[in-house]
Short mmCIF file of C-alpha atoms in Angstrom, two decimals:
data_model
loop_
_atom_site.label_atom_id
_atom_site.label_comp_id
_atom_site.label_asym_id
_atom_site.label_seq_id
_atom_site.Cartn_x
_atom_site.Cartn_y
_atom_site.Cartn_z
CA PRO A 1 262.78 137.58 41.13
CA ASP A 2 262.41 135.24 43.64
CA SER A 3 258.97 135.33 44.04
CA ASP A 4 256.43 133.58 44.13
CA PHE A 5 252.42 134.29 43.61
CA PRO A 6 249.88 131.69 42.62
CA PRO A 7 248.21 131.09 38.56
CA ILE A 8 245.26 133.34 37.72
CA LYS A 9 242.89 130.88 37.03
CA PRO A 10 239.71 131.52 34.94
CA LEU A 11 236.43 131.39 36.03
CA ARG A 12 234.85 127.82 34.78
CA PRO A 13 232.28 125.47 36.17
CA PRO A 14 232.36 121.77 36.86
CA ALA A 15 233.94 119.73 33.44
CA GLY A 16 230.54 118.49 32.01
CA ALA A 17 228.68 121.18 32.25
CA PRO A 18 226.11 121.19 29.94
CA ASN A 19 225.60 124.20 27.77
CA VAL A 20 222.03 125.23 27.56
CA ILE A 21 219.39 126.60 24.76
CA ILE A 22 215.88 127.87 26.11
CA ALA A 23 213.93 128.20 22.84
CA LEU A 24 210.66 129.84 24.02
CA ILE A 25 207.89 130.72 20.68
CA ASP A 26 205.31 133.00 21.38
CA ASP A 27 202.30 133.33 21.58
CA THR A 28 201.57 129.94 20.84
CA GLY A 29 199.27 127.61 22.72
CA PHE A 30 199.97 123.81 23.99
CA GLY A 31 198.15 121.93 21.59
CA ALA A 32 199.19 124.11 18.66
CA SER A 33 202.18 121.71 18.17
CA SER A 34 202.47 118.23 16.58
CA ALA A 35 204.39 117.16 19.05
CA PHE A 36 201.01 117.28 21.49
CA GLY A 37 198.52 116.31 18.59
CA GLY A 38 198.34 119.65 17.38
CA PRO A 39 197.35 121.03 13.79
CA CYS A 40 201.08 122.79 13.03
CA ALA A 41 203.52 120.99 11.64
CA THR A 42 206.41 121.36 14.09
CA PRO A 43 208.90 117.72 13.20
CA VAL A 44 212.17 119.72 15.19
CA ALA A 45 210.34 119.55 18.63
CA GLU A 46 208.58 116.14 17.41
CA ARG A 47 211.73 115.47 17.26
CA LEU A 48 213.03 116.80 20.23
CA ALA A 49 210.18 115.09 22.16
CA ALA A 50 210.81 111.50 20.56
CA ASN A 51 214.30 111.69 22.17
CA GLY A 52 213.52 113.77 25.26
CA LEU A 53 210.60 114.38 27.55
CA LYS A 54 207.22 116.08 27.18
CA PHE A 55 205.85 117.91 29.82
CA ASN A 56 202.09 118.75 29.69
CA ARG A 57 201.86 120.39 33.12
CA PHE A 58 203.23 124.05 32.53
CA HIS A 59 201.98 126.61 35.12
CA THR A 60 201.84 129.09 32.33
CA THR A 61 201.35 132.80 33.10
CA ALA A 62 199.06 133.13 29.65
CA LEU A 63 201.87 136.39 28.76
CA CYS A 64 204.37 137.07 27.55
CA SER A 65 205.98 139.48 30.27
CA PRO A 66 205.48 137.43 33.02
CA THR A 67 206.15 134.15 31.88
CA ARG A 68 208.93 135.16 30.95
CA GLN A 69 210.18 136.82 34.04
CA ALA A 70 209.36 133.92 35.81
CA LEU A 71 211.46 131.55 33.36
CA LEU A 72 214.70 133.90 33.95
CA THR A 73 214.47 133.96 37.78
CA GLY A 74 212.99 131.13 38.61
CA ARG A 75 210.26 132.69 40.37
CA ASN A 76 206.51 133.59 41.36
CA HIS A 77 205.94 136.44 38.51
CA HIS A 78 204.64 138.55 41.28
CA ALA A 79 207.80 138.31 43.07
CA VAL A 80 209.51 139.72 40.19
CA GLY A 81 206.65 143.00 39.45
CA MET A 82 205.27 140.87 36.84
CA GLY A 83 201.83 140.80 37.57
CA GLY A 84 200.77 141.62 34.12
CA ILE A 85 202.54 142.37 30.70
CA THR A 86 205.56 145.64 30.98
CA GLU A 87 202.89 148.03 29.14
CA ILE A 88 200.17 147.99 32.18
CA ALA A 89 202.84 148.29 34.78
CA THR A 90 201.26 150.39 37.83
CA SER A 91 202.64 151.33 40.94
CA ALA A 92 200.81 148.17 43.12
CA PRO A 93 203.09 145.17 44.66
CA GLY A 94 203.87 142.75 41.25
CA TYR A 95 202.97 144.26 39.12
CA ASN A 96 204.86 147.73 38.81
CA SER A 97 207.76 145.05 36.40
CA ILE A 98 210.86 146.10 39.15
CA ARG A 99 212.46 142.78 39.33
CA PRO A 100 213.94 143.43 42.59
CA GLY A 101 217.64 142.89 43.48
CA SER A 102 216.84 139.71 45.87
CA ALA A 103 215.46 137.98 42.68
CA ALA A 104 218.85 137.29 40.77
CA PRO A 105 218.55 136.68 37.28
CA LEU A 106 219.71 132.78 35.93
CA ALA A 107 221.64 134.32 32.72
CA GLU A 108 223.64 136.17 35.71
CA VAL A 109 223.94 133.31 37.81
CA LEU A 110 225.64 131.48 35.31
CA LYS A 111 228.08 133.58 34.23
CA LEU A 112 229.20 134.74 37.19
CA ASN A 113 230.04 130.51 37.28
CA GLY A 114 232.07 130.49 34.12
CA TYR A 115 228.97 130.54 31.63
CA SER A 116 228.91 132.51 27.71
CA THR A 117 225.67 134.08 27.99
CA ALA A 118 223.37 135.34 24.86
CA GLN A 119 219.81 136.36 24.17
CA PHE A 120 218.49 137.01 20.48
CA GLY A 121 214.88 138.08 19.69
CA LYS A 122 212.39 139.40 21.69
CA CYS A 123 212.84 140.90 24.94
CA HIS A 124 209.75 141.59 26.99
CA GLU A 125 210.97 142.07 30.06
CA VAL A 126 212.11 146.36 30.60
CA PRO A 127 209.68 148.56 32.01
CA VAL A 128 208.43 150.82 29.72
CA TRP A 129 210.35 153.92 31.58
CA GLU A 130 213.90 152.80 30.25
CA THR A 131 213.25 151.29 26.85
CA SER A 132 215.19 154.21 25.05
CA PRO A 133 218.54 154.04 23.82
CA MET A 134 219.30 156.35 26.89
CA GLY A 135 218.54 153.73 29.44
CA PRO A 136 218.90 152.85 31.92
CA PHE A 137 219.75 149.59 31.34
CA ARG A 138 219.50 147.32 34.71
CA GLN A 139 217.25 145.24 32.75
CA TRP A 140 218.47 144.90 29.77
CA PRO A 141 219.69 141.59 28.75
CA THR A 142 222.91 142.79 29.69
CA GLY A 143 222.04 144.48 32.41
CA SER A 144 220.14 140.71 33.53
CA GLY A 145 223.45 138.84 33.11
CA PHE A 146 223.66 138.41 29.07
CA GLU A 147 227.07 139.77 27.75
CA HIS A 148 225.30 139.45 24.08
CA PHE A 149 222.12 140.02 22.91
CA TYR A 150 220.80 140.86 19.63
CA GLY A 151 216.64 141.91 19.13
CA PHE A 152 214.37 143.90 20.28
CA ILE A 153 212.49 145.83 23.79
CA GLY A 154 209.28 145.43 23.75
CA GLY A 155 205.90 142.99 22.78
CA GLU A 156 206.54 143.01 19.14
CA THR A 157 208.10 144.48 16.40
CA ASN A 158 207.38 144.47 12.51
CA GLN A 159 209.19 141.28 11.23
CA TYR A 160 210.79 142.58 8.03
CA TYR A 161 211.53 146.18 9.25
CA PRO A 162 212.42 145.77 13.07
CA ALA A 163 213.56 147.58 15.09
CA ILE A 164 216.76 146.06 16.80
CA TYR A 165 219.44 146.79 19.49
CA ARG A 166 223.03 145.13 19.23
CA ASP A 167 223.56 144.92 23.01
CA THR A 168 221.52 148.76 23.59
CA VAL A 169 222.51 150.03 20.62
CA PRO A 170 220.10 150.54 18.14
CA ILE A 171 221.59 149.15 14.67
CA GLU A 172 219.47 149.21 10.73
CA PRO A 173 218.71 145.20 9.59
CA ASP A 174 221.13 144.25 7.17
CA GLY A 175 218.26 143.97 4.13
CA THR A 176 215.31 144.44 2.65
CA PRO A 177 211.69 141.93 2.28
CA GLU A 178 213.27 142.92 -0.97
CA ASP A 179 216.33 140.99 -0.98
CA GLY A 180 214.50 137.76 1.33
CA TYR A 181 215.34 140.04 4.90
CA HIS A 182 213.34 138.63 7.77
CA PHE A 183 214.20 138.67 11.34
CA THR A 184 213.45 135.29 12.62
CA VAL A 185 215.68 134.06 10.37
CA ASP A 186 218.10 136.99 11.11
CA MET A 187 218.52 136.09 14.50
CA THR A 188 219.10 132.75 13.94
CA ASP A 189 222.39 133.39 12.15
CA GLN A 190 222.82 135.89 14.26
CA ALA A 191 222.83 132.91 17.46
CA ILE A 192 224.29 130.51 15.08
CA ASN A 193 227.53 132.73 14.61
CA TRP A 194 228.07 133.40 18.61
CA VAL A 195 227.38 129.66 19.65
CA LYS A 196 230.42 129.72 16.43
CA ALA A 197 232.37 132.23 17.83
CA GLN A 198 232.01 131.46 21.70
CA GLN A 199 233.09 127.51 21.09
CA SER A 200 235.74 128.71 17.98
CA MET A 201 237.22 131.14 20.93
CA THR A 202 236.43 129.54 24.24
CA PRO A 203 235.71 125.89 23.93
CA ASP A 204 236.17 124.75 27.66
CA LYS A 205 233.52 127.00 28.70
CA PRO A 206 229.47 126.45 28.21
CA PHE A 207 226.96 128.53 27.03
CA PHE A 208 223.29 129.90 27.61
CA LEU A 209 221.66 131.21 25.16
CA TRP A 210 218.04 132.30 24.95
CA TRP A 211 216.11 132.41 21.98
CA ASN A 212 212.77 134.46 22.11
CA SER A 213 210.54 134.18 18.27
CA THR A 214 207.87 136.40 17.58
CA ARG A 215 207.01 135.61 14.56
CA MET A 216 203.97 133.59 15.80
CA HIS A 217 202.45 136.84 17.67
CA VAL A 218 202.50 138.83 14.64
CA TRP A 219 201.35 136.36 12.16
CA THR A 220 197.95 135.54 14.39
CA ARG A 221 196.74 139.51 14.85
CA LEU A 222 197.91 140.73 11.69
CA LYS A 223 195.12 137.27 10.40
CA LYS A 224 192.82 137.62 12.78
CA GLU A 225 192.80 142.01 12.03
CA SER A 226 192.97 141.03 8.26
CA GLN A 227 189.20 139.05 9.22
CA GLY A 228 187.94 142.19 11.16
CA ARG A 229 188.30 139.94 14.72
CA THR A 230 190.68 140.96 17.40
CA GLY A 231 193.37 138.91 20.05
CA ILE A 232 195.45 136.17 19.04
CA GLY A 233 194.76 132.66 17.83
CA LEU A 234 195.31 128.77 16.51
CA TYR A 235 196.05 128.86 12.67
CA PRO A 236 197.61 125.96 11.42
CA ASP A 237 199.18 127.56 8.01
CA GLY A 238 200.84 130.63 10.37
CA MET A 239 204.21 130.65 10.90
CA ALA A 240 204.06 128.01 14.05
CA GLU A 241 205.16 125.89 11.78
CA HIS A 242 208.54 127.67 10.92
CA ASP A 243 210.76 126.16 13.51
CA ASP A 244 212.78 124.94 10.76
CA HIS A 245 215.06 127.81 12.74
CA VAL A 246 214.92 125.55 15.99
CA GLY A 247 216.11 122.73 13.38
CA MET A 248 218.89 125.35 11.86
CA LEU A 249 220.49 126.38 15.63
CA LEU A 250 220.08 122.28 16.85
CA GLN A 251 221.74 121.29 13.64
CA LYS A 252 224.84 124.00 14.59
CA LEU A 253 224.80 121.89 17.10
CA ASP A 254 225.68 118.44 15.23
CA ASP A 255 227.57 120.25 13.72
CA LEU A 256 230.22 120.88 16.51
CA GLY A 257 230.12 118.26 18.07
CA ILE A 258 228.54 119.72 21.42
CA ALA A 259 225.02 117.80 20.71
CA ASP A 260 225.38 115.20 23.38
CA ASN A 261 225.80 117.84 25.93
CA THR A 262 223.30 120.64 25.10
CA ILE A 263 220.28 120.42 27.02
CA VAL A 264 217.00 122.08 24.91
CA ILE A 265 214.00 123.41 26.47
CA TYR A 266 211.88 124.05 23.41
CA SER A 267 208.81 126.36 24.96
CA THR A 268 205.65 128.95 24.62
CA ASP A 269 205.53 132.04 26.82
CA ASN A 270 202.11 131.51 26.74
CA GLY A 271 200.71 127.79 26.45
#
């Protein structure tokens, strides 16, 4: 009865530690956004740029998997096994698509320092032979520091009939195109709901949210194929102009009163 033990203290980062959102747009070049004088109207990017900083010397690896793995680890892409996209991995050093144990993911570092972490959208950092629902899941988001994942594994998915996973479990979309379903809208709604829940239940914890839209990837390829062309290119009328989904997420930060303590990095994986 007279025993005395120290209280259990939950892990928390220093007071005032900011929330962090990385919004990554797939396959959109440096010159696409109107924020940099490009032909695609991106008012959300313009608004962020006007109230923040514009960087014009971004080091790009010009491919999905290498850029993402470099951003997620803070390392050179070859140092984390991503000399190319996962689908062309070989056993050569720097090209095997396997993240070494010596390279801790950013999400893992933040989680271990008291952050809530979640990823939405595209995940192109998983070795091809580990992409089935049976795993292993070491390089899936939930094995790389993210406590929650809602999205797909690989380079692209159908935006109207996507192959979605919740964490590591495959699920069906909750609608059809006839119902107005689109994956970018779905993943944005999921991200907003996660932020609302996180702030409601753990308001003293900051969060790290990785939001990855892939609609530009699919749009440019399909449009070029329809014209008998190949490769990825720029079309001012393509869904590159749909940065309103990022705007919906940022509006929720305003509604919750946490926008002023949130770092937002808005970028592309190829430029």
